[in-house]
Coordinates of C-alpha atoms in Angstrom, one line a residue:
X85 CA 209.9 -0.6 21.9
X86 CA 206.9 1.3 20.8
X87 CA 205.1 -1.6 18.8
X88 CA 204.4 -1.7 14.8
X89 CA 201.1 -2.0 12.9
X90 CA 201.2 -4.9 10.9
X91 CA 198.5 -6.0 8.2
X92 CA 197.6 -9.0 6.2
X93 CA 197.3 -8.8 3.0
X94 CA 194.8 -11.7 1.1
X95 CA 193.3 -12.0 -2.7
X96 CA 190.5 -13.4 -3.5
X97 CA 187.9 -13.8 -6.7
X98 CA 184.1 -13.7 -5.6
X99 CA 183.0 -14.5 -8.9
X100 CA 185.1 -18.4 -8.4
X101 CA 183.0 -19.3 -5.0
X102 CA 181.9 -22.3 -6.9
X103 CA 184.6 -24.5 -9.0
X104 CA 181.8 -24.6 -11.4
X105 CA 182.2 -21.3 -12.4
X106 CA 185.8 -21.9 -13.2
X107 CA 185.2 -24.8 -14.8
X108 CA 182.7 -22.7 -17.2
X109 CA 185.8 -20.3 -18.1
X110 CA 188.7 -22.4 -18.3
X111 CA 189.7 -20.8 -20.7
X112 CA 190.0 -17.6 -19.1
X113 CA 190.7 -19.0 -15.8
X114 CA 194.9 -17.9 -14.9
X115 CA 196.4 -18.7 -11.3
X116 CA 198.2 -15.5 -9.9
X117 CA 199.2 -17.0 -7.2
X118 CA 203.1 -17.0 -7.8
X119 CA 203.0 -13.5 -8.2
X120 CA 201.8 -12.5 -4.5
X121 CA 203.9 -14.6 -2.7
X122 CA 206.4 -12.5 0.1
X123 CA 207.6 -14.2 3.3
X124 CA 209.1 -9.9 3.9
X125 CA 207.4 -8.3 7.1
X126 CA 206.6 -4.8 5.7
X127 CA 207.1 -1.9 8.8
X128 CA 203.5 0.0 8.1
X129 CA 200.4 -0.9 6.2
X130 CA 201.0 1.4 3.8
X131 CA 204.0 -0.1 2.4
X132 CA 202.9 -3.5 1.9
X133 CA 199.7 -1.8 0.4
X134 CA 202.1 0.3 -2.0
X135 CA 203.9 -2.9 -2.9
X136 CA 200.2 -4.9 -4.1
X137 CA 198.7 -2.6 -5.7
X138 CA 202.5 -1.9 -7.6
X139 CA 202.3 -5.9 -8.6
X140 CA 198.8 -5.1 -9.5
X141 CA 199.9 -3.0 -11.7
X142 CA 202.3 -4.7 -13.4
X143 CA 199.9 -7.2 -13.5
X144 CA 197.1 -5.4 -15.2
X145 CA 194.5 -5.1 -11.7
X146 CA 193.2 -2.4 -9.5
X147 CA 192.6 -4.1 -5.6
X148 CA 190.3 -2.3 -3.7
X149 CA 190.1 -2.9 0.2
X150 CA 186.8 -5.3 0.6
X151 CA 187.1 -4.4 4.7
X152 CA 189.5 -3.9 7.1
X153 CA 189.7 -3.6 11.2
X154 CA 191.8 -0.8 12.5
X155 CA 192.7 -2.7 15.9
X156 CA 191.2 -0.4 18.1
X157 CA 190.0 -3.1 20.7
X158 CA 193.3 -4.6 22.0
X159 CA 191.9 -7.9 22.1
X160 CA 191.6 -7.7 17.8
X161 CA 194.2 -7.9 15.6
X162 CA 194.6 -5.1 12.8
X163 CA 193.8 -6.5 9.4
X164 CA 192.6 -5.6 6.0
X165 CA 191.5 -8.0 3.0
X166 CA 191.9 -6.1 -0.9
X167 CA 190.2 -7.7 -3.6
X168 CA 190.6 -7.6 -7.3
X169 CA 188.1 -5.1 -8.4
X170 CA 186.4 -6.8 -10.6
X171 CA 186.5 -10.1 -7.9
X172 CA 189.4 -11.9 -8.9
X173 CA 192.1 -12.4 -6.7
X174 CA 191.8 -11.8 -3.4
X175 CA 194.8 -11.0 -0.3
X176 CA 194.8 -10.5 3.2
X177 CA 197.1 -8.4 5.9
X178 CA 197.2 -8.4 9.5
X179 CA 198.8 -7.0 12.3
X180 CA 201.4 -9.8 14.3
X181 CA 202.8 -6.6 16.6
X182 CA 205.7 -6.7 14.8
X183 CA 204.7 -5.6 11.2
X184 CA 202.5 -6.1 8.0
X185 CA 202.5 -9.5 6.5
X186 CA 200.8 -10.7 3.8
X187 CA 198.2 -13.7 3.2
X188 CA 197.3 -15.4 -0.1
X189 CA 193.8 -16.4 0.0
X190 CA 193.0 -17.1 -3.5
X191 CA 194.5 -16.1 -7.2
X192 CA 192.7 -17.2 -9.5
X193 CA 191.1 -14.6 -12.4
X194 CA 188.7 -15.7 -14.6
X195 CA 188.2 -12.5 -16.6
X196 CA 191.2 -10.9 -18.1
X197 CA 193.2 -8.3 -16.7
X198 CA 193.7 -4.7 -18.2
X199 CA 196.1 -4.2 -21.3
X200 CA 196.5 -1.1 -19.9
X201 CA 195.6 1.1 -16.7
X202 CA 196.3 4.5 -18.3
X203 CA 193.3 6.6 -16.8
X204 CA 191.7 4.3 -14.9
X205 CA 189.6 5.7 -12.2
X206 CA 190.9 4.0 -9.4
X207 CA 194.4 3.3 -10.3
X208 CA 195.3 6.5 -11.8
X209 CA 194.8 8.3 -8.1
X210 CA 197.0 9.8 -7.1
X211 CA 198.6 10.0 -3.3
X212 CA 199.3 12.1 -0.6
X213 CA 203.1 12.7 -1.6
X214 CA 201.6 13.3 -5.4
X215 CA 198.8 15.3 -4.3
X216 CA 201.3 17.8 -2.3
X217 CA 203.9 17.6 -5.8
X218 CA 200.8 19.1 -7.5
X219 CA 199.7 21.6 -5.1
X220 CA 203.0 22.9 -4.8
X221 CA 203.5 23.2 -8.9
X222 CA 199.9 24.5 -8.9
X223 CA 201.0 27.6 -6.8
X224 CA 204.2 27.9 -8.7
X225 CA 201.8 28.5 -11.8
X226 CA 203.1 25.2 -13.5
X227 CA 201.0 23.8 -16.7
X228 CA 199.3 21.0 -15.9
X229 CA 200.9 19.1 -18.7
X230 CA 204.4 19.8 -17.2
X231 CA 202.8 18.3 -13.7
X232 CA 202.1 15.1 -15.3
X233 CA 205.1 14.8 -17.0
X234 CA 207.0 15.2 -13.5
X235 CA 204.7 12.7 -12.1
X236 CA 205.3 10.4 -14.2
X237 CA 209.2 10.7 -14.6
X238 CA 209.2 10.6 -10.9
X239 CA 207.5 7.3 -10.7
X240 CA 207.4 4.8 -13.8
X241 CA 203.9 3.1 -12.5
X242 CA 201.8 6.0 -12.9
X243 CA 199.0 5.9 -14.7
X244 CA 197.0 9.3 -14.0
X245 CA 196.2 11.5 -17.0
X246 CA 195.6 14.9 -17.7
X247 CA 192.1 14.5 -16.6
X248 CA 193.5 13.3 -13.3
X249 CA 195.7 16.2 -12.8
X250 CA 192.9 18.9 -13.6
X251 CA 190.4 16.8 -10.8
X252 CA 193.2 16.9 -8.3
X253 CA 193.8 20.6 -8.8
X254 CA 190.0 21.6 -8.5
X255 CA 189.7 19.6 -5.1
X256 CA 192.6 21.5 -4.0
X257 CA 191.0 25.0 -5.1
X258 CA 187.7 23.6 -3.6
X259 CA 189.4 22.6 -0.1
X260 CA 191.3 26.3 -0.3
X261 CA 188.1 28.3 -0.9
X262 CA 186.5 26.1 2.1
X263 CA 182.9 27.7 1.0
X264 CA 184.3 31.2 -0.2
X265 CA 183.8 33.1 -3.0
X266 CA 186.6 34.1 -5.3
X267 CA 186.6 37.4 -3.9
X268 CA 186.6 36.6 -0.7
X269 CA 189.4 34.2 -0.7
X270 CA 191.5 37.4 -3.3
X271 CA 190.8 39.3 -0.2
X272 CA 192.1 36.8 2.0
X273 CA 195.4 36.1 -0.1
X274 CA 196.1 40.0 -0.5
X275 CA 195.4 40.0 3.9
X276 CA 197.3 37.1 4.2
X277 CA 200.4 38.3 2.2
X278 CA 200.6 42.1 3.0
X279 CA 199.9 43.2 -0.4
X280 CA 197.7 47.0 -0.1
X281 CA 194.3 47.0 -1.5
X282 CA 191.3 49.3 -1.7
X283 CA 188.2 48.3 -3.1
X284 CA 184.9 50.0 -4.1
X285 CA 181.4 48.3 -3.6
X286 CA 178.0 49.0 -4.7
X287 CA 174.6 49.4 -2.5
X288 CA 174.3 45.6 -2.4
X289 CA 177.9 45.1 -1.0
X290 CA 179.5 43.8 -3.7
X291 CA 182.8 44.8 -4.7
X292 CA 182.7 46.8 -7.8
X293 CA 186.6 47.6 -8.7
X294 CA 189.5 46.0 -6.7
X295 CA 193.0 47.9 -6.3
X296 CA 195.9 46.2 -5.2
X297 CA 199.6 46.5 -5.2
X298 CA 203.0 44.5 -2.9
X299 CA 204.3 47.1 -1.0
X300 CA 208.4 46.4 -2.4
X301 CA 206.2 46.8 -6.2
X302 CA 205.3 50.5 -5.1
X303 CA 208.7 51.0 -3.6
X304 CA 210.3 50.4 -7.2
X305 CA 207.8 52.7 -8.2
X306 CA 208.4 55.8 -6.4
X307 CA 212.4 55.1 -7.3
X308 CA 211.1 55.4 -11.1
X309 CA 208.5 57.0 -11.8
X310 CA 209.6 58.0 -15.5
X311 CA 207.3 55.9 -17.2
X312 CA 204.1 54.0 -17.0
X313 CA 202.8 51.1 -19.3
X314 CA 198.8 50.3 -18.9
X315 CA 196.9 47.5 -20.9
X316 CA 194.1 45.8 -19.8
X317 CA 193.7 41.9 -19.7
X318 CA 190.7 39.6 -20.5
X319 CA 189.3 36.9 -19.3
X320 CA 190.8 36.3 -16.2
X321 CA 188.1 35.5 -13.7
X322 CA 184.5 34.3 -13.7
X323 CA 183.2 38.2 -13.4
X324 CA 184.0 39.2 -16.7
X325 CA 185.9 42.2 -14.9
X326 CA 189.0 43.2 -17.1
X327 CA 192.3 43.6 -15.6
X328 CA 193.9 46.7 -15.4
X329 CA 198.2 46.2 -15.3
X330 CA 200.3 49.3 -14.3
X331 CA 203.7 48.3 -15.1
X332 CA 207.1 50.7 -14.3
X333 CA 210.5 50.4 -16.6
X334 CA 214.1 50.9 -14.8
X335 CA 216.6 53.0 -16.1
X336 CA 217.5 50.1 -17.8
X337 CA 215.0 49.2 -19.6
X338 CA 213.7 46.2 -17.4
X339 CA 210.0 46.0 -16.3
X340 CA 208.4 45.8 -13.1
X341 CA 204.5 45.2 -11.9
X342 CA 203.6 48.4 -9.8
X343 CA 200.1 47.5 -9.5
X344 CA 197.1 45.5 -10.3
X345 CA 193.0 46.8 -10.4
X346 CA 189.6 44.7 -11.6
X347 CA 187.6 47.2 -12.7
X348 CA 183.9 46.5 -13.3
X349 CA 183.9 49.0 -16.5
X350 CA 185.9 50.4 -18.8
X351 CA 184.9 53.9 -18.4
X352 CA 186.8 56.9 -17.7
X353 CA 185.1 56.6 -14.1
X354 CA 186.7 53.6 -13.2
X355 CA 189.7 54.5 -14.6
X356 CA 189.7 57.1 -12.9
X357 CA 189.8 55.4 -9.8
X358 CA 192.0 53.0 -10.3
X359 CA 194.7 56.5 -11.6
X360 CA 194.2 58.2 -8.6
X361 CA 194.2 55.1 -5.7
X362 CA 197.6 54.7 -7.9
X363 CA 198.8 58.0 -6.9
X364 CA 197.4 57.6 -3.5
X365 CA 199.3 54.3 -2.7
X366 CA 202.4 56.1 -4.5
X367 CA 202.5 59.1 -1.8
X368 CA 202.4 61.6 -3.9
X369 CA 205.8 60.9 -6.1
X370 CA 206.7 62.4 -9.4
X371 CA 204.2 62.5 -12.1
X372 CA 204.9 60.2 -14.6
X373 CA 207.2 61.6 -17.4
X374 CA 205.0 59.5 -20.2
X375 CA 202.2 57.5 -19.7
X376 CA 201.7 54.9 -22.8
X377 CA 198.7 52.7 -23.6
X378 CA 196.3 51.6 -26.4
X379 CA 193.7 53.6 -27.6
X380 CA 191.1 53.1 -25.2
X381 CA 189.3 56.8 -25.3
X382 CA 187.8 56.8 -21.7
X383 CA 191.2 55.6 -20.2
X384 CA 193.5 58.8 -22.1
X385 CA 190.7 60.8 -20.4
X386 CA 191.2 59.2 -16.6
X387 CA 194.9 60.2 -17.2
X388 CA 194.3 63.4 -18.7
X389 CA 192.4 64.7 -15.1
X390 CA 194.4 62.0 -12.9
X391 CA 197.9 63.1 -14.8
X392 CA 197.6 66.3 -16.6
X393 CA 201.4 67.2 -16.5
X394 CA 202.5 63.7 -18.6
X395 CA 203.2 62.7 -21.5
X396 CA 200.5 60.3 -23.1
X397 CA 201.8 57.9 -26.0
X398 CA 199.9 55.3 -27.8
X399 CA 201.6 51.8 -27.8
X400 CA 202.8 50.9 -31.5
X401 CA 202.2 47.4 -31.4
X402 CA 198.5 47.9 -31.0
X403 CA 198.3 50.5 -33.9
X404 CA 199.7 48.0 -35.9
X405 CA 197.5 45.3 -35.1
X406 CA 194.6 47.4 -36.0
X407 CA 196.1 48.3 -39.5
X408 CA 196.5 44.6 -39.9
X409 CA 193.5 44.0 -38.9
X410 CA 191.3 46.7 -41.0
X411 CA 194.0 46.7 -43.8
X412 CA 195.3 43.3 -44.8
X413 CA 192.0 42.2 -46.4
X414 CA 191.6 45.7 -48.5
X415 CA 195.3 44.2 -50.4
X416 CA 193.1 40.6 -50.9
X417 CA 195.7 38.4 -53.1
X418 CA 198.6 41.0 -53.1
X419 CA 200.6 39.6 -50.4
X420 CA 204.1 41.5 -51.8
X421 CA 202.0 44.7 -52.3
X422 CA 200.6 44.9 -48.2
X423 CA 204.1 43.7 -47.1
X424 CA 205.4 46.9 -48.3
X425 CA 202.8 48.9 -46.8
X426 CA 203.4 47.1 -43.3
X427 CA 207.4 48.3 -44.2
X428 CA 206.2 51.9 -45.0
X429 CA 204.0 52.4 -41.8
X430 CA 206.6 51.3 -39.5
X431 CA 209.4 53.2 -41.4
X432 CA 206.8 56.3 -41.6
X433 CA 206.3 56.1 -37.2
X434 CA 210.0 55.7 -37.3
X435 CA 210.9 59.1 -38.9
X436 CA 213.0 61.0 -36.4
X437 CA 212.2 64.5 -37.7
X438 CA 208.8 66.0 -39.0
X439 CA 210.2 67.0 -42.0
X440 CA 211.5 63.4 -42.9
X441 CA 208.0 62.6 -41.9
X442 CA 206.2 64.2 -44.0
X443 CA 208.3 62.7 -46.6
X444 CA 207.9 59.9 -46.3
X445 CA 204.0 60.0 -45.7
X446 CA 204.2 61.6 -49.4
X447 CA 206.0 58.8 -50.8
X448 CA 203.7 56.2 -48.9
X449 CA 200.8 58.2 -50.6
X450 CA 202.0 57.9 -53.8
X451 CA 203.4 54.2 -53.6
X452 CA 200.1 52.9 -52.1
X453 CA 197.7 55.3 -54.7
X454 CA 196.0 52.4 -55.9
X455 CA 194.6 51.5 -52.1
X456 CA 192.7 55.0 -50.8
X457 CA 190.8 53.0 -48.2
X458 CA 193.9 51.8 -45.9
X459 CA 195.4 55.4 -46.8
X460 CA 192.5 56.8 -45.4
X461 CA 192.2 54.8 -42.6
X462 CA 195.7 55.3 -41.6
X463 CA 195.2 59.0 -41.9
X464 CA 192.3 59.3 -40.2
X465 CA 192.2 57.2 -37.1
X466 CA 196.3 57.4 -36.7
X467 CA 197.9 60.3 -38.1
X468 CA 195.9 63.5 -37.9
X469 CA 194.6 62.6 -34.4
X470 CA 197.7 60.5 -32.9
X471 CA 201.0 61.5 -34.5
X472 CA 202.3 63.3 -31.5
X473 CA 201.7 60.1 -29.4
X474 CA 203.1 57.7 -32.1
X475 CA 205.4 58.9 -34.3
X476 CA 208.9 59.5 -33.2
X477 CA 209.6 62.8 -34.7
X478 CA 206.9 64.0 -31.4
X479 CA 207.5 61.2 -28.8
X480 CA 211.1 61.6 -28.8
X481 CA 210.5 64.9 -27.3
X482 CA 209.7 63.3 -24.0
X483 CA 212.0 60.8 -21.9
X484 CA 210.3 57.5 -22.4
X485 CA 213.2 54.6 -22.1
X486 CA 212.6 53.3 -25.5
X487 CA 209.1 51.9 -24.4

């Protein structure tokens, strides 16, 4: 029979060498002693050291291993002595061949223990099953609040905070990068799990604008191509390079990531890039019947050359953020007044025929006489440039799933 570590387990105080020193806190001084005692012979070190440092807990101290002997030599005996941290009690364990067994040495304390361990450096680490809990939430995009929370439902003891989760998570990123840059390790991933990427880099090397798509995302693609919904997204990575999102809709109306691009500018050059590794990657399928994104002028260009054949609409929830932002504030204290101009606009974009349109812009006009700077502003940086792309009287002339 294959034999069995076994470990002693002792306590001790430093600080109480002399009995002077106890004498000089009496009143300070408490015996632990009853609290450590187990006759139990615990099969690995790591379970009597789980069941201290759980006592220890309950108790209000961190132990911390003073030293220890491995057994290597055959003619020692495995053993390891923990001491309070802050040299109060003190415990032994050693190795008998059969299991870990713990020795009292001394218990002792003549400081007091914690109220509380919530945070505490040493007791709030976490383990090796807990490290691999969060590792596995981290990749499954899980908040780190929502990690603790499991953690701590999971085990009542635990004392780790959010500050423990975010340290935990940042060695794992650090031990996963193992001396890579971000990029490098992107490249990796995308290697690693098949996804297609092309990439463009400057004289230096450096990677300028990143294309990438999964191969089943592409395959949706080519099986509806009807539509295409661009936006870009900020602040996602320490470049400072946005993100370009190409996202497909089904025939029923669900959404689907096609592809994915970092591009180092937002100029129709890059753009154009990113449109036309799109179509590349696609093989050549059917245009787009409608293209729809925000106003962004050097983008509607890139599709303009990349896509000349489709449809280009303008996405209504960003007009309307712009009114709101540029128009809100011209209303000042007449809340009632600017929520019937938010009604009119959307009514107005809503108007299914250009006569009805024109219609109701009249009646807007007339309604909203008192405020010629948002009527303006609507006019001129919505209507008479964009109406075909925003209005449904134009864009219901083109097949565009309700997007």
């Amino acid at each position: 029979m294959e034999s069995m570590e076994l470990e002693d387990i002792k306590i001790e105080d430093s600080t109480v060498e002399e009995p002077k020193q106890v004498k000089q806190n009496e009143e300070l001084a408490i015996d632990y002693s009853s609290e450590f005692i187990n006759q139990d012979t615990f099969a690995t070190r790591d379970e009597l050291l789980k069941w201290v440092r759980e006592v220890g807990r309950r108790l209000g101290m961190v132990f911390t291993i003073m030293s220890s002997n491995p057994g290597l030599n055959r003619r020692s005996t495995p053993y390891m002595v923990l001491v309070c941290e802050r040299a109060g009690t003190k415990l032994g364990m050693d190795d008998d061949n059969v299991g870990w067994k713990l020795e009292f040495f001394f218990g002792v304390h003549n400081h007091p223990c914690f109220p509380n361990l919530e945070g505490h450096a040493y007791a709030a680490r976490l383990t090796s099953e807990e490290m691999k809990i969060v590792e596995e939430m981290s990749n499954a995009l899980v908040q780190p609040k929502a990690i603790l929370t499991t953690l701590k439902n999971r085990d009542e003891t635990n004392v780790a905070e959010m500050k423990t989760i975010y340290n935990a998570r940042h060695r794992l990123q650090a031990l996963e990068k193992a001396g890579r840059s971000q990029m490098q390790l992107l490249m990796t991933k995308l290697s690693e799990h098949n996804y297609l990427e092309d990439h463009r880099s400057n004289e230096d090397g450096e990677v300028t604008d990143l294309f990438w798509s999964n191969p089943t995302c592409l395959a949706l693609g080519r099986s509806f191509p009807y539509v295409l919904l661009m936006d870009c997204t900020y602040k996602t990575n320490r470049y400072g390079f946005p993100l370009l999102e190409m996202v497909g809709v089904t025939s029923t109306n669900k959404t689907f990531s096609i592809a994915f691009a970092y591009l180092q500018f937002e100029k129709a050059d890059n753009y154009e890039w990113a449109l036309r590794t799109l179509e590349e990657k696609m093989g050549g399928s059917h245009s787009p019947n409608c293209i729809v994104t925000y106003r962004d002028l050097a983008l509607i260009k890139a599709i303009a050359l990349v896509y000349p054949t489709s449809h280009h609409l303008l996405c209504r929830w960003h007009v309307s953020k712009n009114i709101l932002a540029k128009c809100q504030k011209m209303f000042k204290k007449e809340k009632e007044k600017w929520k019937r101009f938010e009604t009119s606009w959307e009514n107005l974009v809503e108007q299914e025929s250009e006569e009805l349109f024109y219609v109701e812009w009249d009646l807007m006009k007339r309604n909203f006489v008192d405020f010629p700077k948002a009527l303006s502003y609507v006019a001129d940086s919505w209507l008479d440039p964009y109406k075909q792309r925003n209005v449904s009287a134009w864009t219901d002339k083109c097949m565009h799933l309700g997007t």
